CSV table of C-alpha atoms in Angstrom, one decimal:
chain,number,residue,atom,x,y,z
G,1,MET,CA,-0.7,58.8,-25.3
G,2,THR,CA,0.4,55.4,-27.4
G,3,ALA,CA,1.5,54.3,-30.6
G,4,ARG,CA,2.3,51.0,-32.2
G,5,ASP,CA,6.0,50.1,-33.1
G,6,ASP,CA,7.0,50.5,-37.1
G,7,ALA,CA,9.4,48.8,-39.2
G,8,ASP,CA,11.8,51.4,-38.0
G,9,THR,CA,12.1,50.0,-34.3
G,10,THR,CA,12.5,46.4,-33.8
G,11,SER,CA,11.7,46.4,-30.0
G,12,HIS,CA,10.4,49.2,-27.6
G,13,THR,CA,13.3,48.8,-25.7
G,14,PRO,CA,16.2,48.7,-28.7
G,15,TYR,CA,18.9,50.2,-26.2
G,16,ALA,CA,17.9,47.5,-23.0
G,17,ALA,CA,21.2,45.5,-23.6
G,18,LEU,CA,23.3,48.5,-24.4
G,19,THR,CA,25.0,48.4,-20.6
G,20,PRO,CA,28.2,50.1,-20.3
G,21,PRO,CA,30.4,46.7,-20.5
G,22,LEU,CA,29.1,45.7,-23.6
G,23,VAL,CA,30.4,49.2,-24.7
G,24,LEU,CA,33.3,48.6,-23.4
G,25,ASP,CA,33.8,44.9,-25.0
G,26,ALA,CA,32.6,46.4,-28.4
G,27,LEU,CA,35.7,49.3,-28.6
G,28,ASP,CA,38.3,46.3,-27.0
G,29,SER,CA,37.0,43.9,-29.8
G,30,VAL,CA,38.1,46.5,-32.4
G,31,GLY,CA,41.3,47.4,-30.6
G,32,LEU,CA,40.0,50.2,-28.9
G,33,ARG,CA,41.3,49.9,-25.6
G,34,GLY,CA,38.9,51.5,-22.7
G,35,ASP,CA,40.0,52.7,-19.5
G,36,GLY,CA,36.3,52.3,-17.7
G,37,ARG,CA,35.3,55.5,-18.1
G,38,LEU,CA,32.6,56.6,-20.9
G,39,LEU,CA,30.1,59.7,-20.6
G,40,GLN,CA,26.9,58.5,-22.0
G,41,LEU,CA,26.3,61.7,-25.0
G,42,ASN,CA,23.3,63.6,-25.6
G,43,SER,CA,21.0,61.3,-28.8
G,44,TYR,CA,17.6,59.9,-29.0
G,45,GLU,CA,18.1,58.7,-32.4
G,46,ASN,CA,21.3,56.8,-31.6
G,47,ARG,CA,23.4,55.9,-28.8
G,48,VAL,CA,26.4,57.9,-28.5
G,49,PHE,CA,29.4,57.5,-25.6
G,50,GLN,CA,32.4,59.4,-25.2
G,51,VAL,CA,34.7,56.7,-24.2
G,52,PHE,CA,38.3,57.3,-22.7
G,53,LEU,CA,40.8,54.9,-23.9
G,54,GLU,CA,43.9,53.6,-22.4
G,55,ASP,CA,46.2,55.2,-24.3
G,56,GLY,CA,45.3,58.5,-23.7
G,57,ASN,CA,43.1,59.6,-26.3
G,58,VAL,CA,39.4,60.2,-26.4
G,59,VAL,CA,36.7,58.5,-29.2
G,60,VAL,CA,33.2,58.7,-29.5
G,61,ALA,CA,30.6,55.7,-30.6
G,62,LYS,CA,27.7,56.0,-32.6
G,63,PHE,CA,25.8,52.9,-32.3
G,64,TYR,CA,22.9,53.1,-34.6
G,65,ARG,CA,19.6,52.3,-33.3
G,66,PRO,CA,18.6,49.0,-34.1
G,67,GLY,CA,16.5,48.8,-37.7
G,68,ARG,CA,16.6,52.1,-38.7
G,69,TRP,CA,19.2,52.0,-41.5
G,70,THR,CA,20.9,49.2,-43.5
G,71,ASP,CA,24.5,48.2,-43.9
G,72,GLU,CA,24.9,50.1,-47.2
G,73,GLN,CA,22.9,53.3,-46.2
G,74,ILE,CA,25.2,53.8,-43.1
G,75,LEU,CA,28.2,53.2,-45.4
G,76,GLU,CA,27.1,55.4,-47.6
G,77,GLU,CA,26.7,58.3,-45.1
G,78,HIS,CA,30.7,57.0,-44.0
G,79,SER,CA,31.6,57.1,-47.8
G,80,PHE,CA,30.1,60.8,-48.0
G,81,THR,CA,32.1,62.0,-45.2
G,82,ALA,CA,35.0,60.5,-45.7
G,83,GLU,CA,35.0,61.8,-49.3
G,84,LEU,CA,34.4,66.2,-47.3
G,85,ALA,CA,37.1,65.1,-45.0
G,86,ALA,CA,39.1,63.9,-48.3
G,87,GLU,CA,38.5,67.8,-49.5
G,88,GLU,CA,39.2,69.3,-46.3
G,89,ILE,CA,36.1,70.1,-45.3
G,90,PRO,CA,35.7,70.0,-41.8
G,91,VAL,CA,33.8,66.6,-40.8
G,92,VAL,CA,34.6,64.2,-38.5
G,93,PRO,CA,34.9,61.1,-40.8
G,94,PRO,CA,34.6,57.3,-38.8
G,95,LEU,CA,37.9,55.4,-38.1
G,96,VAL,CA,39.1,52.5,-40.2
G,97,LEU,CA,38.2,49.6,-37.3
G,98,HIS,CA,41.0,46.7,-37.0
G,99,ALA,CA,38.6,43.5,-35.9
G,100,ASP,CA,40.0,40.4,-34.4
G,101,PRO,CA,38.7,37.0,-35.3
G,102,GLY,CA,36.0,37.5,-32.7
G,103,SER,CA,34.4,40.5,-33.7
G,104,VAL,CA,31.3,40.6,-35.5
G,105,LEU,CA,31.6,43.3,-38.6
G,106,ALA,CA,28.6,44.4,-40.4
G,107,PRO,CA,28.8,43.3,-44.3
G,108,ARG,CA,31.0,46.4,-46.2
G,109,LEU,CA,30.1,48.3,-49.5
G,110,ARG,CA,32.8,46.9,-51.8
G,111,GLY,CA,36.1,48.7,-51.6
G,112,HIS,CA,35.1,50.3,-48.4
G,113,PRO,CA,37.1,50.3,-45.6
G,114,PRO,CA,36.2,48.6,-42.5
G,115,THR,CA,34.3,51.6,-40.5
G,116,LEU,CA,31.0,49.8,-39.5
G,117,ALA,CA,30.9,46.8,-37.2
G,118,GLY,CA,28.8,45.2,-35.0
G,119,ILE,CA,28.2,43.1,-31.5
G,120,ALA,CA,25.9,40.7,-30.7
G,121,THR,CA,23.5,40.0,-27.9
G,122,ALA,CA,20.7,37.3,-27.7
G,123,ALA,CA,18.5,39.2,-29.2
G,124,ASP,CA,19.8,42.0,-31.2
G,125,GLU,CA,23.1,43.1,-33.4
G,126,TYR,CA,24.2,46.3,-32.4
G,127,ARG,CA,26.0,48.1,-35.1
G,128,TYR,CA,28.6,51.3,-34.4
G,129,ALA,CA,30.7,53.3,-35.8
G,130,VAL,CA,33.7,55.6,-33.8
G,131,ALA,CA,35.3,58.4,-34.5
G,132,PRO,CA,37.7,60.8,-33.2
G,133,ARG,CA,36.7,63.2,-30.1
G,134,ARG,CA,35.8,66.9,-31.7
G,135,ALA,CA,35.2,69.8,-29.3
G,136,GLY,CA,33.4,72.8,-30.2
G,137,ARG,CA,30.4,75.2,-29.1
G,138,ALA,CA,27.2,76.2,-30.8
G,139,PRO,CA,28.0,78.4,-34.0
G,140,PRO,CA,27.4,82.1,-33.5
G,141,LEU,CA,24.7,83.2,-35.7
G,142,GLU,CA,24.2,87.0,-34.6
G,143,SER,CA,27.1,88.4,-37.2
G,144,ARG,CA,26.8,88.9,-41.0
G,145,ALA,CA,30.7,87.6,-41.1
G,146,ASP,CA,30.1,84.3,-39.0
G,147,LEU,CA,26.7,83.3,-41.4
G,148,GLU,CA,29.1,83.9,-44.4
G,149,TRP,CA,31.6,81.6,-42.7
G,150,ILE,CA,28.6,78.6,-42.3
G,151,GLY,CA,27.7,79.5,-45.8
G,152,ARG,CA,31.0,79.1,-47.7
G,153,PHE,CA,31.0,75.6,-45.4
G,154,ILE,CA,28.0,74.1,-46.7
G,155,GLY,CA,28.5,75.5,-50.4
G,156,ARG,CA,32.1,73.5,-50.2
G,157,MET,CA,30.1,70.2,-48.9
G,158,HIS,CA,27.3,70.7,-51.5
G,159,ALA,CA,30.4,71.1,-54.3
G,160,VAL,CA,30.9,67.3,-53.3
G,161,GLY,CA,27.4,66.1,-52.5
G,162,ALA,CA,26.8,67.6,-56.5
G,163,ARG,CA,29.1,65.0,-57.9
G,164,ARG,CA,26.7,61.8,-57.7
G,165,PRO,CA,23.8,60.9,-55.7
G,166,PHE,CA,23.3,58.6,-53.0
G,167,GLU,CA,22.3,55.1,-54.4
G,168,PHE,CA,20.8,53.6,-50.8
G,169,ARG,CA,19.8,56.5,-49.1
G,170,PRO,CA,16.5,58.6,-49.1
G,171,THR,CA,15.3,61.3,-51.5
G,172,LEU,CA,13.6,63.9,-50.1
G,173,THR,CA,10.1,64.9,-51.7
G,174,VAL,CA,6.8,65.6,-50.3
G,175,GLN,CA,5.8,61.8,-50.6
G,176,SER,CA,8.6,60.1,-49.1
G,177,VAL,CA,8.5,62.6,-46.2
G,178,GLY,CA,5.3,64.6,-45.8
G,179,ARG,CA,2.6,61.8,-47.1
G,180,ALA,CA,4.3,59.1,-45.5
G,181,ALA,CA,4.2,60.6,-42.0
G,182,ARG,CA,0.9,61.5,-42.3
G,183,ASP,CA,-0.2,57.8,-42.8
G,184,TRP,CA,1.6,56.6,-40.2
G,185,ILE,CA,0.5,59.3,-37.8
G,186,CYS,CA,-3.7,58.5,-39.4
G,187,ALA,CA,-3.3,54.6,-39.3
G,188,HIS,CA,-1.1,54.1,-36.0
G,189,ALA,CA,-1.0,57.0,-33.5
G,190,ASP,CA,-3.8,57.4,-30.9
G,191,LEU,CA,-4.9,61.1,-31.0
G,192,PRO,CA,-7.5,61.8,-29.8
G,193,PRO,CA,-10.7,60.8,-31.8
G,194,GLU,CA,-12.4,64.9,-31.8
G,195,LEU,CA,-9.0,66.2,-33.0
G,196,LEU,CA,-7.7,63.2,-35.8
G,197,PRO,CA,-10.1,64.6,-38.4
G,198,ARG,CA,-9.0,68.2,-38.0
G,199,TRP,CA,-5.3,67.3,-37.4
G,200,ARG,CA,-5.4,65.3,-41.0
G,201,ASP,CA,-7.9,67.9,-42.7
G,202,ALA,CA,-5.1,70.6,-41.7
G,203,ALA,CA,-2.2,68.0,-42.9
G,204,ASP,CA,-3.5,67.2,-46.4
G,205,ARG,CA,-4.1,70.9,-47.1
G,206,ALA,CA,-0.6,72.0,-46.0
G,207,LEU,CA,0.9,69.0,-47.9
G,208,ASP,CA,-1.5,69.4,-51.2
G,209,LEU,CA,-0.2,73.4,-50.6
G,210,ALA,CA,3.6,71.8,-50.5
G,211,GLN,CA,3.5,69.5,-53.7
G,212,SER,CA,2.0,72.0,-55.4
G,213,ALA,CA,5.0,74.8,-54.4
G,214,PHE,CA,7.7,71.7,-55.7
G,215,ASP,CA,5.5,71.3,-58.8
G,216,ARG,CA,5.3,75.3,-59.3
G,217,ILE,CA,9.2,75.7,-59.4
G,218,GLY,CA,9.6,72.2,-61.8
G,219,PRO,CA,12.4,69.5,-61.3
G,220,VAL,CA,14.8,70.3,-58.8
G,221,ALA,CA,18.4,69.4,-58.2
G,222,GLN,CA,18.9,66.5,-55.6
G,223,ILE,CA,21.9,66.9,-54.4
G,224,ARG,CA,23.7,64.8,-51.2
G,225,VAL,CA,23.3,66.8,-48.3
G,226,HIS,CA,23.3,66.5,-44.9
G,227,GLY,CA,19.8,66.3,-44.3
G,228,ASP,CA,19.3,67.7,-40.6
G,229,CYS,CA,21.2,70.6,-40.9
G,230,HIS,CA,20.1,72.9,-37.5
G,231,VAL,CA,22.3,74.4,-34.9
G,232,GLY,CA,22.7,71.3,-32.5
G,233,ASN,CA,24.8,69.3,-35.2
G,234,LEU,CA,27.0,72.3,-36.1
G,235,LEU,CA,29.7,72.8,-33.8
G,236,TRP,CA,32.4,76.4,-34.0
G,237,THR,CA,35.6,76.6,-32.8
G,238,GLU,CA,38.5,78.8,-33.6
G,239,ALA,CA,38.9,77.5,-37.0
G,240,GLY,CA,35.4,77.7,-37.5
G,241,PRO,CA,32.5,75.6,-38.1
G,242,HIS,CA,32.6,71.6,-38.6
G,243,PHE,CA,29.5,69.4,-38.9
G,244,VAL,CA,29.4,66.4,-36.2
G,245,ASP,CA,26.5,64.4,-37.6
G,246,LEU,CA,25.6,63.2,-41.2
G,247,ASP,CA,23.4,60.7,-39.7
G,248,ASP,CA,20.1,62.0,-42.0
G,249,ALA,CA,22.2,62.1,-45.2
G,250,MET,CA,20.2,62.2,-48.1
G,251,ASN,CA,19.2,63.5,-51.7
G,252,ALA,CA,17.5,67.0,-51.0
G,253,PRO,CA,17.6,70.0,-52.9
G,254,ALA,CA,20.5,72.5,-51.9
G,255,VAL,CA,17.8,74.3,-49.7
G,256,GLN,CA,17.2,71.6,-47.1
G,257,ASP,CA,20.6,72.5,-45.3
G,258,LEU,CA,20.3,76.2,-45.0
G,259,TRP,CA,16.5,76.5,-44.0
G,260,MET,CA,17.2,75.4,-40.2
G,261,LEU,CA,19.4,77.5,-39.6
G,262,LEU,CA,16.9,80.8,-40.4
G,263,SER,CA,15.6,82.6,-37.4
G,264,GLY,CA,11.6,82.5,-36.9
G,265,ASP,CA,11.6,86.2,-37.7
G,266,GLU,CA,10.5,86.3,-41.7
G,267,ARG,CA,12.4,90.0,-41.4
G,268,ALA,CA,15.6,88.1,-39.8
G,269,SER,CA,15.5,85.4,-42.0
G,270,ARG,CA,15.5,87.3,-45.5
G,271,ALA,CA,18.9,89.0,-44.1
G,272,GLU,CA,20.3,85.7,-42.9
G,273,VAL,CA,19.7,84.0,-46.3
G,274,ARG,CA,21.5,86.4,-48.3
G,275,ALA,CA,24.5,86.4,-46.0
G,276,LEU,CA,24.4,82.4,-46.1
G,277,LEU,CA,24.1,82.5,-50.2
G,278,THR,CA,27.2,85.3,-49.8
G,279,GLY,CA,29.2,82.7,-48.5
G,280,TYR,CA,28.0,79.7,-50.0
G,281,GLU,CA,28.0,80.8,-54.0
G,282,SER,CA,31.7,81.8,-53.6
G,283,PHE,CA,31.8,77.7,-54.3
G,284,ARG,CA,28.4,76.7,-55.6
G,285,GLU,CA,25.9,78.2,-57.5
G,286,PHE,CA,22.6,78.6,-55.7
G,287,ASP,CA,19.0,78.7,-57.5
G,288,ASP,CA,17.2,81.1,-55.8
G,289,ALA,CA,14.0,79.3,-57.0
G,290,GLU,CA,14.6,77.3,-54.1
G,291,LEU,CA,14.3,79.2,-51.5
G,292,THR,CA,10.2,79.2,-52.2
G,293,LEU,CA,10.6,75.9,-50.8
G,294,ILE,CA,11.6,76.9,-47.5
G,295,GLU,CA,7.9,76.9,-46.0
G,296,PRO,CA,6.9,73.4,-47.9
G,297,LEU,CA,9.9,72.3,-46.1
G,298,ARG,CA,9.0,73.1,-42.5
G,299,THR,CA,5.7,71.5,-43.1
G,300,LEU,CA,7.6,68.4,-44.0
G,301,ARG,CA,9.4,69.2,-40.8
G,302,ILE,CA,6.2,69.3,-38.9
G,303,VAL,CA,4.8,66.3,-40.1
G,304,TYR,CA,7.6,64.3,-40.1
G,305,HIS,CA,8.2,65.4,-36.3
G,306,SER,CA,5.5,64.1,-35.0
G,307,ALA,CA,5.5,60.7,-36.5
G,308,TRP,CA,9.4,60.7,-35.4
G,309,LEU,CA,7.4,61.1,-32.1
G,310,ALA,CA,5.0,58.4,-32.3
G,311,LYS,CA,7.0,55.9,-33.5
G,312,ARG,CA,9.6,55.9,-30.8
G,313,TRP,CA,6.9,56.9,-28.3
G,314,ARG,CA,7.6,52.8,-26.3
G,315,ASP,CA,11.2,53.7,-26.3
G,316,PRO,CA,12.0,54.8,-22.6
G,317,ALA,CA,14.1,57.1,-23.6
G,318,PHE,CA,11.5,59.7,-25.7
G,319,PRO,CA,8.4,59.9,-23.2
G,320,ALA,CA,11.1,61.3,-20.4
G,321,ALA,CA,12.2,63.7,-23.1
G,322,PHE,CA,9.1,64.9,-24.2
G,323,PRO,CA,6.2,64.5,-21.6
G,324,TRP,CA,3.9,67.0,-23.8
G,325,PHE,CA,4.1,64.7,-26.7
G,326,GLY,CA,0.6,63.5,-27.5
G,327,THR,CA,-1.2,65.7,-25.2
G,328,PRO,CA,-4.6,67.1,-26.4
G,329,ALA,CA,-2.5,70.4,-25.7
G,330,TYR,CA,0.4,69.1,-28.3
G,331,TRP,CA,-1.8,68.3,-31.2
G,332,ASN,CA,-4.1,71.6,-31.1
G,333,GLU,CA,-0.4,73.2,-31.4
G,334,GLN,CA,0.5,70.7,-34.2
G,335,ILE,CA,-3.1,71.4,-36.1
G,336,GLN,CA,-2.4,75.5,-35.7
G,337,ALA,CA,1.0,74.9,-37.2
G,338,LEU,CA,0.2,73.0,-40.1
G,339,GLU,CA,-2.8,76.3,-40.5
G,340,GLU,CA,-0.4,78.8,-40.2
G,341,ARG,CA,2.0,76.5,-42.7
G,342,ALA,CA,-0.9,76.2,-45.3
G,343,GLU,CA,-1.7,80.2,-45.0
G,344,ARG,CA,2.5,80.9,-46.0
G,345,VAL,CA,2.7,78.3,-48.5
G,346,GLY,CA,-0.7,79.1,-50.2
């Protein structure tokens, strides 16, 4: 399977020049001198490194995928994280960076501290941010008490997120997430010719039903949310949960930060969502009408994820991590999943 690049990707190998010495040079240029040890952490969209500093501290440096976000969008993410931290909500805000005159600092929003920097190569400028390392383990989702705790955490975050919308970051709609991904796949992804009409028809029906579900409940409050709130982005310590990555922060209905924490079993999901909302509503009222958007949001995620993989397919990290993608078996599974979503939403 092959796919052509889109505007999100500036080259087929966007991180080829991002060598360990360049990572250390980038941190050195903002006053964070490494002792030579670094560990690449699990991340496909960006490149993330745990870096040991000479002063004994350990930081995490995130190098953003070239061309994906604008400076304004990244800095809105940083500003939101800082706003949450100021309210003592357990997130990990980026450090304020102190650049020397030779460092390439990316433009910043008026009044925003310098949390975003860049280092240039002959081919690219890599923009990056640095945060303190915060350890943790996968969150326990087995008990009602733990789910209520997570719900309180998300409710506190949304109480801040509801103060005002993002100006530059995306807004979740069926068009912006689902249909845009569907159109990209039809135009660029090399589906087997015998499967493309079936996939397109299944996607169209599922997305039409998803839009109808949004239309039925009327206008939904679009607030600043985490956007990619699954267990991989939620870490647990003795002090409770904390988020480590707001890279996909967006304007969206509140339920967007709840549904990915639910198990696939329908009966269990009902109990889980009630536990989450018991905690959530300690800090912010939740509109139960949004629960009808869970299946439509699953539909958007399915279509979007296929497009995300196709757009990144020429990045060497993706074929190695997702060898099953693009095969006839994969697309048949996606057709079946979309048909099942249509049955649930319809």
